PDB file of N, CA, C and O in Angstrom:
ATOM      1  N   MET A  11      57.522 127.535  90.791  1.00  0.00           N
ATOM      2  CA  MET A  11      58.385 126.589  90.069  1.00  0.00           C
ATOM      3  C   MET A  11      59.369 125.982  91.064  1.00  0.00           C
ATOM      4  O   MET A  11      59.965 126.720  91.869  1.00  0.00           O
ATOM      5  N   THR A  12      59.544 124.679  91.030  1.00  0.00           N
ATOM      6  CA  THR A  12      60.419 124.001  91.955  1.00  0.00           C
ATOM      7  C   THR A  12      61.740 123.654  91.256  1.00  0.00           C
ATOM      8  O   THR A  12      61.737 123.095  90.150  1.00  0.00           O
ATOM      9  N   ALA A  13      62.857 123.929  91.947  1.00  0.00           N
ATOM     10  CA  ALA A  13      64.152 123.602  91.392  1.00  0.00           C
ATOM     11  C   ALA A  13      64.471 122.131  91.700  1.00  0.00           C
ATOM     12  O   ALA A  13      64.118 121.626  92.762  1.00  0.00           O
ATOM     13  N   THR A  14      65.104 121.481  90.763  1.00  0.00           N
ATOM     14  CA  THR A  14      65.513 120.063  90.950  1.00  0.00           C
ATOM     15  C   THR A  14      67.029 119.994  90.944  1.00  0.00           C
ATOM     16  O   THR A  14      67.672 120.562  90.078  1.00  0.00           O
ATOM     17  N   THR A  15      67.516 119.285  91.933  1.00  0.00           N
ATOM     18  CA  THR A  15      68.965 119.082  92.028  1.00  0.00           C
ATOM     19  C   THR A  15      69.254 117.649  91.640  1.00  0.00           C
ATOM     20  O   THR A  15      68.637 116.731  92.155  1.00  0.00           O
ATOM     21  N   VAL A  16      70.202 117.480  90.750  1.00  0.00           N
ATOM     22  CA  VAL A  16      70.612 116.142  90.316  1.00  0.00           C
ATOM     23  C   VAL A  16      72.086 115.951  90.652  1.00  0.00           C
ATOM     24  O   VAL A  16      72.931 116.774  90.297  1.00  0.00           O
ATOM     25  N   ASP A  17      72.386 114.897  91.405  1.00  0.00           N
ATOM     26  CA  ASP A  17      73.777 114.572  91.705  1.00  0.00           C
ATOM     27  C   ASP A  17      74.314 113.654  90.640  1.00  0.00           C
ATOM     28  O   ASP A  17      73.838 112.543  90.469  1.00  0.00           O
ATOM     29  N   LEU A  18      75.289 114.146  89.943  1.00  0.00           N
ATOM     30  CA  LEU A  18      75.923 113.348  88.877  1.00  0.00           C
ATOM     31  C   LEU A  18      77.088 112.591  89.469  1.00  0.00           C
ATOM     32  O   LEU A  18      77.832 113.163  90.291  1.00  0.00           O
ATOM     33  N   PRO A  19      77.299 111.366  89.076  1.00  0.00           N
ATOM     34  CA  PRO A  19      78.468 110.636  89.592  1.00  0.00           C
ATOM     35  C   PRO A  19      79.755 111.290  89.116  1.00  0.00           C
ATOM     36  O   PRO A  19      79.808 111.781  87.965  1.00  0.00           O
ATOM     37  N   THR A  20      80.739 111.333  89.989  1.00  0.00           N
ATOM     38  CA  THR A  20      82.021 111.875  89.589  1.00  0.00           C
ATOM     39  C   THR A  20      82.950 110.688  89.300  1.00  0.00           C
ATOM     40  O   THR A  20      82.926 109.701  90.019  1.00  0.00           O
ATOM     41  N   THR A  21      83.722 110.818  88.272  1.00  0.00           N
ATOM     42  CA  THR A  21      84.699 109.771  87.944  1.00  0.00           C
ATOM     43  C   THR A  21      86.056 110.380  87.967  1.00  0.00           C
ATOM     44  O   THR A  21      86.291 111.512  87.550  1.00  0.00           O
ATOM     45  N   THR A  22      86.993 109.642  88.525  1.00  0.00           N
ATOM     46  CA  THR A  22      88.358 110.061  88.560  1.00  0.00           C
ATOM     47  C   THR A  22      89.140 109.173  87.612  1.00  0.00           C
ATOM     48  O   THR A  22      89.156 107.979  87.712  1.00  0.00           O
ATOM     49  N   THR A  23      89.782 109.793  86.626  1.00  0.00           N
ATOM     50  CA  THR A  23      90.587 109.056  85.672  1.00  0.00           C
ATOM     51  C   THR A  23      92.044 109.264  86.065  1.00  0.00           C
ATOM     52  O   THR A  23      92.534 110.389  86.117  1.00  0.00           O
ATOM     53  N   THR A  24      92.687 108.183  86.417  1.00  0.00           N
ATOM     54  CA  THR A  24      94.076 108.290  86.808  1.00  0.00           C
ATOM     55  C   THR A  24      94.912 107.686  85.687  1.00  0.00           C
ATOM     56  O   THR A  24      94.776 106.520  85.340  1.00  0.00           O
ATOM     57  N   THR A  25      95.738 108.512  85.113  1.00  0.00           N
ATOM     58  CA  THR A  25      96.601 108.052  84.022  1.00  0.00           C
ATOM     59  C   THR A  25      97.858 107.393  84.585  1.00  0.00           C
ATOM     60  O   THR A  25      98.307 107.741  85.693  1.00  0.00           O
ATOM     61  N   GLU A  26      98.346 106.469  83.847  1.00  0.00           N
ATOM     62  CA  GLU A  26      99.579 105.755  84.261  1.00  0.00           C
ATOM     63  C   GLU A  26     100.757 106.753  84.272  1.00  0.00           C
ATOM     64  O   GLU A  26     100.868 107.632  83.404  1.00  0.00           O
ATOM     65  N   LEU A  27     101.578 106.603  85.259  1.00  0.00           N
ATOM     66  CA  LEU A  27     102.783 107.428  85.339  1.00  0.00           C
ATOM     67  C   LEU A  27     103.777 106.969  84.250  1.00  0.00           C
ATOM     68  O   LEU A  27     103.875 105.800  83.936  1.00  0.00           O
ATOM     69  N   THR A  28     104.530 107.898  83.712  1.00  0.00           N
ATOM     70  CA  THR A  28     105.511 107.596  82.676  1.00  0.00           C
ATOM     71  C   THR A  28     106.914 107.898  83.154  1.00  0.00           C
ATOM     72  O   THR A  28     107.075 108.468  84.242  1.00  0.00           O
ATOM     73  N   HIS A  29     107.909 107.569  82.334  1.00  0.00           N
ATOM     74  CA  HIS A  29     109.279 107.830  82.736  1.00  0.00           C
ATOM     75  C   HIS A  29     109.567 109.333  82.794  1.00  0.00           C
ATOM     76  O   HIS A  29     110.567 109.750  83.334  1.00  0.00           O
ATOM     77  N   GLN A  30     108.678 110.118  82.264  1.00  0.00           N
ATOM     78  CA  GLN A  30     108.851 111.588  82.333  1.00  0.00           C
ATOM     79  C   GLN A  30     108.323 112.169  83.628  1.00  0.00           C
ATOM     80  O   GLN A  30     108.666 113.333  83.960  1.00  0.00           O
ATOM     81  N   ASP A  31     107.502 111.420  84.383  1.00  0.00           N
ATOM     82  CA  ASP A  31     107.029 111.901  85.675  1.00  0.00           C
ATOM     83  C   ASP A  31     108.129 111.754  86.686  1.00  0.00           C
ATOM     84  O   ASP A  31     108.730 110.692  86.812  1.00  0.00           O
ATOM     85  N   ARG A  32     108.384 112.841  87.426  1.00  0.00           N
ATOM     86  CA  ARG A  32     109.485 112.879  88.358  1.00  0.00           C
ATOM     87  C   ARG A  32     109.057 113.143  89.788  1.00  0.00           C
ATOM     88  O   ARG A  32     108.103 113.901  90.048  1.00  0.00           O
ATOM     89  N   CYS A  33     109.764 112.570  90.711  1.00  0.00           N
ATOM     90  CA  CYS A  33     109.511 112.759  92.143  1.00  0.00           C
ATOM     91  C   CYS A  33     109.659 114.234  92.492  1.00  0.00           C
ATOM     92  O   CYS A  33     110.647 114.851  92.112  1.00  0.00           O
ATOM     93  N   ASP A  34     108.687 114.771  93.215  1.00  0.00           N
ATOM     94  CA  ASP A  34     108.738 116.176  93.601  1.00  0.00           C
ATOM     95  C   ASP A  34     109.823 116.450  94.647  1.00  0.00           C
ATOM     96  O   ASP A  34     110.200 117.590  94.873  1.00  0.00           O
ATOM     97  N   ARG A  35     110.339 115.408  95.296  1.00  0.00           N
ATOM     98  CA  ARG A  35     111.378 115.584  96.332  1.00  0.00           C
ATOM     99  C   ARG A  35     112.775 115.527  95.758  1.00  0.00           C
ATOM    100  O   ARG A  35     113.643 116.287  96.102  1.00  0.00           O
ATOM    101  N   CYS A  36     113.035 114.535  94.861  1.00  0.00           N
ATOM    102  CA  CYS A  36     114.426 114.297  94.412  1.00  0.00           C
ATOM    103  C   CYS A  36     114.628 114.264  92.918  1.00  0.00           C
ATOM    104  O   CYS A  36     115.779 114.244  92.458  1.00  0.00           O
ATOM    105  N   GLY A  37     113.570 114.219  92.126  1.00  0.00           N
ATOM    106  CA  GLY A  37     113.696 114.204  90.667  1.00  0.00           C
ATOM    107  C   GLY A  37     113.887 112.810  90.064  1.00  0.00           C
ATOM    108  O   GLY A  37     113.964 112.694  88.858  1.00  0.00           O
ATOM    109  N   ALA A  38     113.862 111.770  90.868  1.00  0.00           N
ATOM    110  CA  ALA A  38     113.929 110.393  90.355  1.00  0.00           C
ATOM    111  C   ALA A  38     112.574 110.061  89.686  1.00  0.00           C
ATOM    112  O   ALA A  38     111.606 110.820  89.870  1.00  0.00           O
ATOM    113  N   GLN A  39     112.520 108.993  88.932  1.00  0.00           N
ATOM    114  CA  GLN A  39     111.246 108.606  88.322  1.00  0.00           C
ATOM    115  C   GLN A  39     110.177 108.397  89.377  1.00  0.00           C
ATOM    116  O   GLN A  39     110.417 107.726  90.371  1.00  0.00           O
ATOM    117  N   ALA A  40     109.005 108.949  89.132  1.00  0.00           N
ATOM    118  CA  ALA A  40     107.901 108.805  90.061  1.00  0.00           C
ATOM    119  C   ALA A  40     107.113 107.556  89.776  1.00  0.00           C
ATOM    120  O   ALA A  40     106.851 107.213  88.640  1.00  0.00           O
ATOM    121  N   TYR A  41     106.765 106.843  90.855  1.00  0.00           N
ATOM    122  CA  TYR A  41     105.929 105.683  90.761  1.00  0.00           C
ATOM    123  C   TYR A  41     104.662 105.780  91.583  1.00  0.00           C
ATOM    124  O   TYR A  41     103.852 104.886  91.614  1.00  0.00           O
ATOM    125  N   VAL A  42     104.518 106.870  92.316  1.00  0.00           N
ATOM    126  CA  VAL A  42     103.344 107.079  93.174  1.00  0.00           C
ATOM    127  C   VAL A  42     102.791 108.479  92.962  1.00  0.00           C
ATOM    128  O   VAL A  42     103.578 109.445  92.972  1.00  0.00           O
ATOM    129  N   ARG A  43     101.475 108.598  92.797  1.00  0.00           N
ATOM    130  CA  ARG A  43     100.828 109.895  92.762  1.00  0.00           C
ATOM    131  C   ARG A  43      99.917 109.967  93.924  1.00  0.00           C
ATOM    132  O   ARG A  43      99.078 109.074  94.153  1.00  0.00           O
ATOM    133  N   ALA A  44     100.031 111.021  94.735  1.00  0.00           N
ATOM    134  CA  ALA A  44      99.170 111.257  95.888  1.00  0.00           C
ATOM    135  C   ALA A  44      98.330 112.486  95.562  1.00  0.00           C
ATOM    136  O   ALA A  44      98.906 113.562  95.310  1.00  0.00           O
ATOM    137  N   THR A  45      97.048 112.364  95.608  1.00  0.00           N
ATOM    138  CA  THR A  45      96.129 113.478  95.320  1.00  0.00           C
ATOM    139  C   THR A  45      95.476 113.859  96.654  1.00  0.00           C
ATOM    140  O   THR A  45      94.900 113.012  97.343  1.00  0.00           O
ATOM    141  N   LEU A  46      95.575 115.134  97.001  1.00  0.00           N
ATOM    142  CA  LEU A  46      95.046 115.629  98.258  1.00  0.00           C
ATOM    143  C   LEU A  46      93.736 116.367  98.026  1.00  0.00           C
ATOM    144  O   LEU A  46      93.705 117.560  97.664  1.00  0.00           O
ATOM    145  N   PRO A  47      92.581 115.683  98.277  1.00  0.00           N
ATOM    146  CA  PRO A  47      91.283 116.329  98.047  1.00  0.00           C
ATOM    147  C   PRO A  47      91.119 117.573  98.924  1.00  0.00           C
ATOM    148  O   PRO A  47      90.517 118.540  98.482  1.00  0.00           O
ATOM    149  N   ALA A  48      91.658 117.578 100.127  1.00  0.00           N
ATOM    150  CA  ALA A  48      91.501 118.702 101.024  1.00  0.00           C
ATOM    151  C   ALA A  48      92.293 119.946 100.563  1.00  0.00           C
ATOM    152  O   ALA A  48      92.065 121.038 101.017  1.00  0.00           O
ATOM    153  N   ALA A  49      93.209 119.728  99.600  1.00  0.00           N
ATOM    154  CA  ALA A  49      94.007 120.836  99.068  1.00  0.00           C
ATOM    155  C   ALA A  49      93.594 121.072  97.595  1.00  0.00           C
ATOM    156  O   ALA A  49      94.455 121.261  96.731  1.00  0.00           O
ATOM    157  N   ASP A  50      92.304 121.001  97.338  1.00  0.00           N
ATOM    158  CA  ASP A  50      91.771 121.240  96.006  1.00  0.00           C
ATOM    159  C   ASP A  50      92.385 120.319  94.923  1.00  0.00           C
ATOM    160  O   ASP A  50      92.581 120.708  93.780  1.00  0.00           O
ATOM    161  N   GLY A  51      92.651 119.097  95.304  1.00  0.00           N
ATOM    162  CA  GLY A  51      93.094 118.095  94.348  1.00  0.00           C
ATOM    163  C   GLY A  51      94.605 118.192  94.013  1.00  0.00           C
ATOM    164  O   GLY A  51      95.037 117.660  92.994  1.00  0.00           O
ATOM    165  N   LEU A  52      95.394 118.861  94.838  1.00  0.00           N
ATOM    166  CA  LEU A  52      96.829 118.967  94.628  1.00  0.00           C
ATOM    167  C   LEU A  52      97.420 117.566  94.422  1.00  0.00           C
ATOM    168  O   LEU A  52      97.109 116.644  95.203  1.00  0.00           O
ATOM    169  N   GLU A  53      98.230 117.406  93.412  1.00  0.00           N
ATOM    170  CA  GLU A  53      98.885 116.134  93.137  1.00  0.00           C
ATOM    171  C   GLU A  53     100.344 116.243  93.456  1.00  0.00           C
ATOM    172  O   GLU A  53     101.011 117.202  93.045  1.00  0.00           O
ATOM    173  N   LEU A  54     100.832 115.243  94.170  1.00  0.00           N
ATOM    174  CA  LEU A  54     102.257 115.154  94.483  1.00  0.00           C
ATOM    175  C   LEU A  54     102.758 113.826  93.878  1.00  0.00           C
ATOM    176  O   LEU A  54     102.082 112.816  93.966  1.00  0.00           O
ATOM    177  N   LEU A  55     103.965 113.859  93.321  1.00  0.00           N
ATOM    178  CA  LEU A  55     104.580 112.658  92.739  1.00  0.00           C
ATOM    179  C   LEU A  55     105.745 112.256  93.601  1.00  0.00           C
ATOM    180  O   LEU A  55     106.522 113.101  94.052  1.00  0.00           O
ATOM    181  N   PHE A  56     105.906 110.939  93.772  1.00  0.00           N
ATOM    182  CA  PHE A  56     106.984 110.419  94.621  1.00  0.00           C
ATOM    183  C   PHE A  56     107.682 109.218  93.988  1.00  0.00           C
ATOM    184  O   PHE A  56     107.004 108.377  93.360  1.00  0.00           O
ATOM    185  N   CYS A  57     108.956 109.110  94.209  1.00  0.00           N
ATOM    186  CA  CYS A  57     109.695 107.860  93.928  1.00  0.00           C
ATOM    187  C   CYS A  57     109.294 106.898  95.036  1.00  0.00           C
ATOM    188  O   CYS A  57     108.649 107.286  96.026  1.00  0.00           O
ATOM    189  N   GLY A  58     109.676 105.632  94.924  1.00  0.00           N
ATOM    190  CA  GLY A  58     109.301 104.671  95.970  1.00  0.00           C
ATOM    191  C   GLY A  58     109.865 105.037  97.332  1.00  0.00           C
ATOM    192  O   GLY A  58     109.163 104.940  98.328  1.00  0.00           O
ATOM    193  N   HIS A  59     111.134 105.474  97.368  1.00  0.00           N
ATOM    194  CA  HIS A  59     111.802 105.829  98.626  1.00  0.00           C
ATOM    195  C   HIS A  59     111.068 106.957  99.340  1.00  0.00           C
ATOM    196  O   HIS A  59     110.769 106.869 100.537  1.00  0.00           O
ATOM    197  N   HIS A  60     110.801 108.041  98.635  1.00  0.00           N
ATOM    198  CA  HIS A  60     110.182 109.204  99.296  1.00  0.00           C
ATOM    199  C   HIS A  60     108.693 108.943  99.618  1.00  0.00           C
ATOM    200  O   HIS A  60     108.177 109.472 100.616  1.00  0.00           O
ATOM    201  N   PHE A  61     108.030 108.093  98.859  1.00  0.00           N
ATOM    202  CA  PHE A  61     106.666 107.750  99.238  1.00  0.00           C
ATOM    203  C   PHE A  61     106.648 106.995 100.525  1.00  0.00           C
ATOM    204  O   PHE A  61     105.848 107.303 101.433  1.00  0.00           O
ATOM    205  N   ARG A  62     107.556 106.017 100.686  1.00  0.00           N
ATOM    206  CA  ARG A  62     107.613 105.262 101.969  1.00  0.00           C
ATOM    207  C   ARG A  62     107.848 106.204 103.126  1.00  0.00           C
ATOM    208  O   ARG A  62     107.247 106.062 104.195  1.00  0.00           O
ATOM    209  N   ALA A  63     108.678 107.221 102.915  1.00  0.00           N
ATOM    210  CA  ALA A  63     108.973 108.163 103.982  1.00  0.00           C
ATOM    211  C   ALA A  63     107.774 109.042 104.365  1.00  0.00           C
ATOM    212  O   ALA A  63     107.622 109.411 105.510  1.00  0.00           O
ATOM    213  N   HIS A  64     106.932 109.365 103.406  1.00  0.00           N
ATOM    214  CA  HIS A  64     105.818 110.257 103.652  1.00  0.00           C
ATOM    215  C   HIS A  64     104.457 109.567 103.660  1.00  0.00           C
ATOM    216  O   HIS A  64     103.420 110.225 103.960  1.00  0.00           O
ATOM    217  N   GLU A  65     104.393 108.271 103.419  1.00  0.00           N
ATOM    218  CA  GLU A  65     103.119 107.551 103.326  1.00  0.00           C
ATOM    219  C   GLU A  65     102.222 107.748 104.553  1.00  0.00           C
ATOM    220  O   GLU A  65     101.029 108.065 104.390  1.00  0.00           O
ATOM    221  N   PRO A  66     102.715 107.611 105.798  1.00  0.00           N
ATOM    222  CA  PRO A  66     101.786 107.742 106.927  1.00  0.00           C
ATOM    223  C   PRO A  66     101.122 109.084 106.994  1.00  0.00           C
ATOM    224  O   PRO A  66      99.902 109.197 107.263  1.00  0.00           O
ATOM    225  N   LYS A  67     101.871 110.176 106.731  1.00  0.00           N
ATOM    226  CA  LYS A  67     101.231 111.502 106.751  1.00  0.00           C
ATOM    227  C   LYS A  67     100.276 111.714 105.612  1.00  0.00           C
ATOM    228  O   LYS A  67      99.240 112.368 105.766  1.00  0.00           O
ATOM    229  N   LEU A  68     100.585 111.185 104.434  1.00  0.00           N
ATOM    230  CA  LEU A  68      99.692 111.313 103.303  1.00  0.00           C
ATOM    231  C   LEU A  68      98.364 110.591 103.549  1.00  0.00           C
ATOM    232  O   LEU A  68      97.269 111.138 103.286  1.00  0.00           O
ATOM    233  N   VAL A  69      98.448 109.378 104.065  1.00  0.00           N
ATOM    234  CA  VAL A  69      97.243 108.609 104.375  1.00  0.00           C
ATOM    235  C   VAL A  69      96.438 109.304 105.448  1.00  0.00           C
ATOM    236  O   VAL A  69      95.193 109.422 105.310  1.00  0.00           O
ATOM    237  N   ALA A  70      97.092 109.815 106.482  1.00  0.00           N
ATOM    238  CA  ALA A  70      96.397 110.548 107.551  1.00  0.00           C
ATOM    239  C   ALA A  70      95.698 111.789 107.033  1.00  0.00           C
ATOM    240  O   ALA A  70      94.651 112.201 107.531  1.00  0.00           O
ATOM    241  N   ALA A  71      96.276 112.398 106.011  1.00  0.00           N
ATOM    242  CA  ALA A  71      95.688 113.597 105.413  1.00  0.00           C
ATOM    243  C   ALA A  71      94.559 113.277 104.422  1.00  0.00           C
ATOM    244  O   ALA A  71      93.979 114.187 103.816  1.00  0.00           O
ATOM    245  N   GLY A  72      94.287 111.972 104.214  1.00  0.00           N
ATOM    246  CA  GLY A  72      93.189 111.582 103.317  1.00  0.00           C
ATOM    247  C   GLY A  72      93.570 111.581 101.857  1.00  0.00           C
ATOM    248  O   GLY A  72      92.683 111.635 100.980  1.00  0.00           O
ATOM    249  N   ALA A  73      94.862 111.457 101.555  1.00  0.00           N
ATOM    250  CA  ALA A  73      95.292 111.458 100.178  1.00  0.00           C
ATOM    251  C   ALA A  73      94.790 110.237  99.447  1.00  0.00           C
ATOM    252  O   ALA A  73      94.695 109.137 100.019  1.00  0.00           O
ATOM    253  N   VAL A  74      94.471 110.411  98.187  1.00  0.00           N
ATOM    254  CA  VAL A  74      94.104 109.292  97.283  1.00  0.00           C
ATOM    255  C   VAL A  74      95.425 108.855  96.653  1.00  0.00           C
ATOM    256  O   VAL A  74      96.092 109.651  95.976  1.00  0.00           O
ATOM    257  N   ILE A  75      95.815 107.596  96.849  1.00  0.00           N
ATOM    258  CA  ILE A  75      97.095 107.108  96.395  1.00  0.00           C
ATOM    259  C   ILE A  75      96.961 106.250  95.141  1.00  0.00           C
ATOM    260  O   ILE A  75      96.167 105.308  95.085  1.00  0.00           O
ATOM    261  N   HIS A  76      97.763 106.608  94.119  1.00  0.00           N
ATOM    262  CA  HIS A  76      97.834 105.821  92.900  1.00  0.00           C
ATOM    263  C   HIS A  76      99.258 105.237  92.900  1.00  0.00           C
ATOM    264  O   HIS A  76     100.240 105.984  92.669  1.00  0.00           O
ATOM    265  N   ASP A  77      99.427 103.969  93.205  1.00  0.00           N
ATOM    266  CA  ASP A  77     100.689 103.338  93.475  1.00  0.00           C
ATOM    267  C   ASP A  77     101.077 102.417  92.316  1.00  0.00           C
ATOM    268  O   ASP A  77     100.387 101.435  92.042  1.00  0.00           O
ATOM    269  N   GLU A  78     102.201 102.721  91.651  1.00  0.00           N
ATOM    270  CA  GLU A  78     102.696 101.870  90.585  1.00  0.00           C
ATOM    271  C   GLU A  78     104.092 101.343  90.921  1.00  0.00           C
ATOM    272  O   GLU A  78     104.901 101.026  90.016  1.00  0.00           O
ATOM    273  N   ARG A  79     104.406 101.179  92.185  1.00  0.00           N
ATOM    274  CA  ARG A  79     105.750 100.698  92.571  1.00  0.00           C
ATOM    275  C   ARG A  79     106.039  99.293  92.050  1.00  0.00           C
ATOM    276  O   ARG A  79     107.163  98.930  91.921  1.00  0.00           O
ATOM    277  N   HIS A  80     104.993  98.536  91.711  1.00  0.00           N
ATOM    278  CA  HIS A  80     105.201  97.195  91.154  1.00  0.00           C
ATOM    279  C   HIS A  80     105.935  97.268  89.812  1.00  0.00           C
ATOM    280  O   HIS A  80     106.507  96.291  89.350  1.00  0.00           O
ATOM    281  N   ARG A  81     106.018  98.468  89.214  1.00  0.00           N
ATOM    282  CA  ARG A  81     106.673  98.648  87.914  1.00  0.00           C
ATOM    283  C   ARG A  81     108.142  99.034  88.021  1.00  0.00           C
ATOM    284  O   ARG A  81     108.816  99.211  86.998  1.00  0.00           O
ATOM    285  N   ILE A  82     108.657  99.192  89.220  1.00  0.00           N
ATOM    286  CA  ILE A  82     110.020  99.692  89.416  1.00  0.00           C
ATOM    287  C   ILE A  82     111.039  98.894  88.663  1.00  0.00           C
ATOM    288  O   ILE A  82     111.978  99.456  88.039  1.00  0.00           O
ATOM    289  N   ASP A  83     110.910  97.594  88.640  1.00  0.00           N
ATOM    290  CA  ASP A  83     111.926  96.748  87.979  1.00  0.00           C
ATOM    291  C   ASP A  83     111.644  96.457  86.507  1.00  0.00           C
ATOM    292  O   ASP A  83     112.353  95.666  85.889  1.00  0.00           O
ATOM    293  N   GLU A  84     110.620  97.060  85.944  1.00  0.00           N
ATOM    294  CA  GLU A  84     110.280  96.840  84.532  1.00  0.00           C
ATOM    295  C   GLU A  84     111.321  97.446  83.617  1.00  0.00           C
ATOM    296  O   GLU A  84     111.906  98.502  83.867  1.00  0.00           O
ATOM    297  N   LYS A  85     111.612  96.761  82.553  1.00  0.00           N
ATOM    298  CA  LYS A  85     112.513  97.249  81.511  1.00  0.00           C
ATOM    299  C   LYS A  85     111.752  98.132  80.551  1.00  0.00           C
ATOM    300  O   LYS A  85     110.607  97.875  80.246  1.00  0.00           O
ATOM    301  N   THR A  86     112.404  99.195  80.080  1.00  0.00           N
ATOM    302  CA  THR A  86     111.780 100.048  79.083  1.00  0.00           C
ATOM    303  C   THR A  86     112.515  99.880  77.776  1.00  0.00           C
ATOM    304  O   THR A  86     113.702  99.493  77.737  1.00  0.00           O
ATOM    305  N   ASP A  87     111.863 100.233  76.671  1.00  0.00           N
ATOM    306  CA  ASP A  87     112.494 100.141  75.347  1.00  0.00           C
ATOM    307  C   ASP A  87     113.169 101.433  74.921  1.00  0.00           C
ATOM    308  O   ASP A  87     113.460 101.626  73.748  1.00  0.00           O
ATOM    309  N   ASP A  88     113.393 102.362  75.866  1.00  0.00           N
ATOM    310  CA  ASP A  88     113.996 103.650  75.527  1.00  0.00           C
ATOM    311  C   ASP A  88     115.422 103.543  75.042  1.00  0.00           C
ATOM    312  O   ASP A  88     116.285 103.037  75.488  1.00  0.00           O
TER     313      ASP A  88
END
């Protein structure tokens, strides 16, 4: 009997960041999620300021970046 291997496509669903998501460095509202595949998918959240400070190292580490900084000036109905 011959075994058959089937490669299924993987999909990554990235949810939008909310006002409850906080920067892991300072606690401000997070606008960027960095996922580190080499660290078993570890997710780090950053405000715009801290992402700019860490962006080169995150990119060099192969992080998948979900960037919502375009929303920084949006008004909320809270």
